[in-house]
GROMACS .gro file of N, CA, C and O in nm:
model
  196
    1MET      N    1   5.212  -0.331  22.359
    1MET     CA    2   5.109  -0.237  22.318
    1MET      C    3   5.014  -0.207  22.434
    1MET      O    4   4.966  -0.096  22.446
    2ASN      N    5   4.989  -0.307  22.518
    2ASN     CA    6   4.901  -0.285  22.632
    2ASN      C    7   4.962  -0.186  22.731
    2ASN      O    8   4.888  -0.110  22.794
    3ASN      N    9   5.096  -0.189  22.745
    3ASN     CA   10   5.161  -0.095  22.836
    3ASN      C   11   5.143   0.049  22.788
    3ASN      O   12   5.117   0.139  22.868
    4ILE      N   13   5.157   0.071  22.658
    4ILE     CA   14   5.141   0.205  22.602
    4ILE      C   15   4.998   0.254  22.623
    4ILE      O   16   4.976   0.369  22.662
    5LEU      N   17   4.902   0.168  22.599
    5LEU     CA   18   4.762   0.204  22.617
    5LEU      C   19   4.732   0.234  22.764
    5LEU      O   20   4.661   0.331  22.795
    6ALA      N   21   4.789   0.155  22.854
    6ALA     CA   22   4.767   0.177  22.997
    6ALA      C   23   4.824   0.311  23.041
    6ALA      O   24   4.761   0.385  23.117
    7ILE      N   25   4.944   0.344  22.993
    7ILE     CA   26   5.006   0.472  23.028
    7ILE      C   27   4.924   0.587  22.971
    7ILE      O   28   4.901   0.689  23.037
    8PHE      N   29   4.877   0.573  22.846
    8PHE     CA   30   4.794   0.678  22.784
    8PHE      C   31   4.667   0.700  22.864
    8PHE      O   32   4.629   0.815  22.891
    9ILE      N   33   4.601   0.593  22.903
    9ILE     CA   34   4.476   0.605  22.980
    9ILE      C   35   4.503   0.669  23.117
    9ILE      O   36   4.427   0.754  23.162
   10LYS      N   37   4.614   0.630  23.180
   10LYS     CA   38   4.648   0.688  23.310
   10LYS      C   39   4.675   0.838  23.298
   10LYS      O   40   4.628   0.918  23.380
   11GLN      N   41   4.748   0.877  23.195
   11GLN     CA   42   4.776   1.019  23.174
   11GLN      C   43   4.647   1.096  23.143
   11GLN      O   44   4.627   1.208  23.190
   12LEU      N   45   4.560   1.036  23.063
   12LEU     CA   46   4.434   1.102  23.027
   12LEU      C   47   4.346   1.123  23.150
   12LEU      O   48   4.290   1.232  23.169
   13THR      N   49   4.336   1.023  23.236
   13THR     CA   50   4.255   1.039  23.356
   13THR      C   51   4.318   1.141  23.451
   13THR      O   52   4.247   1.215  23.519
   14SER      N   53   4.450   1.147  23.454
   14SER     CA   54   4.517   1.246  23.537
   14SER      C   55   4.486   1.387  23.487
   14SER      O   56   4.464   1.478  23.567
   15HIS      N   57   4.486   1.405  23.355
   15HIS     CA   58   4.457   1.536  23.299
   15HIS      C   59   4.310   1.575  23.321
   15HIS      O   60   4.279   1.693  23.337
   16ILE      N   61   4.223   1.478  23.321
   16ILE     CA   62   4.081   1.509  23.346
   16ILE      C   63   4.060   1.549  23.492
   16ILE      O   64   3.982   1.640  23.523
   17LYS      N   65   4.133   1.484  23.583
   17LYS     CA   66   4.119   1.517  23.725
   17LYS      C   67   4.177   1.654  23.758
   17LYS      O   68   4.128   1.724  23.846
   18VAL      N   69   4.284   1.693  23.688
   18VAL     CA   70   4.351   1.820  23.713
   18VAL      C   71   4.351   1.900  23.583
   18VAL      O   72   4.446   1.895  23.506
   19PRO      N   73   4.246   1.977  23.557
   19PRO     CA   74   4.236   2.049  23.429
   19PRO      C   75   4.338   2.161  23.413
   19PRO      O   76   4.355   2.214  23.304
   20VAL      N   77   4.408   2.196  23.520
   20VAL     CA   78   4.513   2.299  23.510
   20VAL      C   79   4.623   2.253  23.415
   20VAL      O   80   4.682   2.333  23.344
   21LEU      N   81   4.647   2.122  23.409
   21LEU     CA   82   4.749   2.070  23.318
   21LEU      C   83   4.712   2.095  23.173
   21LEU      O   84   4.797   2.127  23.090
   22ILE      N   85   4.585   2.081  23.141
   22ILE     CA   86   4.538   2.107  23.004
   22ILE      C   87   4.553   2.256  22.972
   22ILE      O   88   4.601   2.293  22.865
   23VAL      N   89   4.515   2.341  23.066
   23VAL     CA   90   4.526   2.485  23.045
   23VAL      C   91   4.673   2.524  23.028
   23VAL      O   92   4.706   2.606  22.942
   24GLN      N   93   4.761   2.466  23.107
   24GLN     CA   94   4.902   2.498  23.097
   24GLN      C   95   4.958   2.456  22.960
   24GLN      O   96   5.034   2.530  22.898
   25GLY      N   97   4.920   2.340  22.912
   25GLY     CA   98   4.965   2.295  22.780
   25GLY      C   99   4.915   2.386  22.670
   25GLY      O  100   4.990   2.421  22.578
   26LEU      N  101   4.789   2.426  22.677
   26LEU     CA  102   4.734   2.517  22.577
   26LEU      C  103   4.797   2.655  22.585
   26LEU      O  104   4.813   2.722  22.483
   27MET      N  105   4.835   2.696  22.706
   27MET     CA  106   4.899   2.826  22.723
   27MET      C  107   5.035   2.829  22.651
   27MET      O  108   5.068   2.927  22.584
   28PHE      N  109   5.112   2.721  22.663
   28PHE     CA  110   5.241   2.717  22.596
   28PHE      C  111   5.225   2.716  22.444
   28PHE      O  112   5.302   2.780  22.373
   29VAL      N  113   5.125   2.646  22.394
   29VAL     CA  114   5.097   2.648  22.250
   29VAL      C  115   5.056   2.789  22.207
   29VAL      O  116   5.098   2.839  22.102
   30GLY      N  117   4.976   2.856  22.289
   30GLY     CA  118   4.935   2.993  22.260
   30GLY      C  119   5.053   3.088  22.258
   30GLY      O  120   5.060   3.177  22.172
   31PHE      N  121   5.147   3.071  22.351
   31PHE     CA  122   5.268   3.155  22.350
   31PHE      C  123   5.347   3.134  22.221
   31PHE      O  124   5.396   3.230  22.161
   32ALA      N  125   5.363   3.010  22.179
   32ALA     CA  126   5.439   2.982  22.058
   32ALA      C  127   5.372   3.046  21.936
   32ALA      O  128   5.440   3.106  21.852
   33ILE      N  129   5.241   3.036  21.927
   33ILE     CA  130   5.169   3.096  21.814
   33ILE      C  131   5.180   3.248  21.819
   33ILE      O  132   5.201   3.313  21.717
   34ALA      N  133   5.169   3.306  21.939
   34ALA     CA  134   5.180   3.451  21.952
   34ALA      C  135   5.318   3.499  21.910
   34ALA      O  136   5.331   3.602  21.841
   35PHE      N  137   5.424   3.429  21.949
   35PHE     CA  138   5.558   3.469  21.909
   35PHE      C  139   5.575   3.459  21.757
   35PHE      O  140   5.640   3.543  21.697
   36MET      N  141   5.517   3.356  21.696
   36MET     CA  142   5.529   3.341  21.551
   36MET      C  143   5.457   3.454  21.479
   36MET      O  144   5.502   3.502  21.375
   37VAL      N  145   5.344   3.498  21.533
   37VAL     CA  146   5.264   3.600  21.466
   37VAL      C  147   5.318   3.740  21.493
   37VAL      O  148   5.327   3.823  21.402
   38LEU      N  149   5.356   3.769  21.617
   38LEU     CA  150   5.391   3.905  21.655
   38LEU      C  151   5.534   3.945  21.622
   38LEU      O  152   5.560   4.063  21.597
   39LEU      N  153   5.627   3.851  21.624
   39LEU     CA  154   5.765   3.886  21.598
   39LEU      C  155   5.791   3.892  21.447
   39LEU      O  156   5.739   3.811  21.372
   40PRO      N  157   5.873   3.988  21.403
   40PRO     CA  158   5.900   3.998  21.259
   40PRO      C  159   5.985   3.880  21.212
   40PRO      O  160   6.060   3.821  21.289
   41GLN      N  161   5.973   3.851  21.085
   41GLN     CA  162   6.048   3.741  21.027
   41GLN      C  163   6.195   3.784  21.012
   41GLN      O  164   6.225   3.899  20.983
   42ASP      N  165   6.287   3.689  21.031
   42ASP     CA  166   6.428   3.719  21.019
   42ASP      C  167   6.461   3.756  20.875
   42ASP      O  168   6.407   3.701  20.780
   43GLU      N  169   6.553   3.851  20.864
   43GLU     CA  170   6.597   3.890  20.730
   43GLU      C  171   6.700   3.790  20.680
   43GLU      O  172   6.774   3.729  20.757
   44ASP      N  173   6.703   3.771  20.549
   44ASP     CA  174   6.798   3.677  20.490
   44ASP      C  175   6.937   3.739  20.493
   44ASP      O  176   6.956   3.856  20.458
   45ARG      N  177   7.035   3.661  20.534
   45ARG     CA  178   7.172   3.709  20.542
   45ARG      C  179   7.260   3.623  20.453
   45ARG      O  180   7.243   3.502  20.444
   46ASP      N  181   7.358   3.686  20.392
   46ASP     CA  182   7.455   3.614  20.309
   46ASP      C  183   7.569   3.570  20.400
   46ASP      O  184   7.649   3.651  20.446
   47CYS      N  185   7.577   3.441  20.426
   47CYS     CA  186   7.677   3.389  20.521
   47CYS      C  187   7.805   3.347  20.453
   47CYS      O  188   7.896   3.294  20.519
   48SER      N  189   7.818   3.368  20.323
   48SER     CA  190   7.936   3.322  20.251
   48SER      C  191   8.053   3.420  20.264
   48SER      O  192   8.162   3.392  20.216
   49GLN      N  193   8.034   3.534  20.324
   49GLN     CA  194   8.142   3.633  20.335
   49GLN      C  195   8.221   3.615  20.461
   49GLN      O  196   8.186   3.586  20.563
   0.00000   0.00000   0.00000
């Protein structure tokens, strides 16, 4: 458990030192949300034929 906590703390301090990583992560989440909102929903198809 201590190893997991140490890795988490190391990653957190790395992200604080380089805020571009946080922006990049949020950008990818924003792209995913934009694609879900802007693209039309798939039509239902009958695959039994």
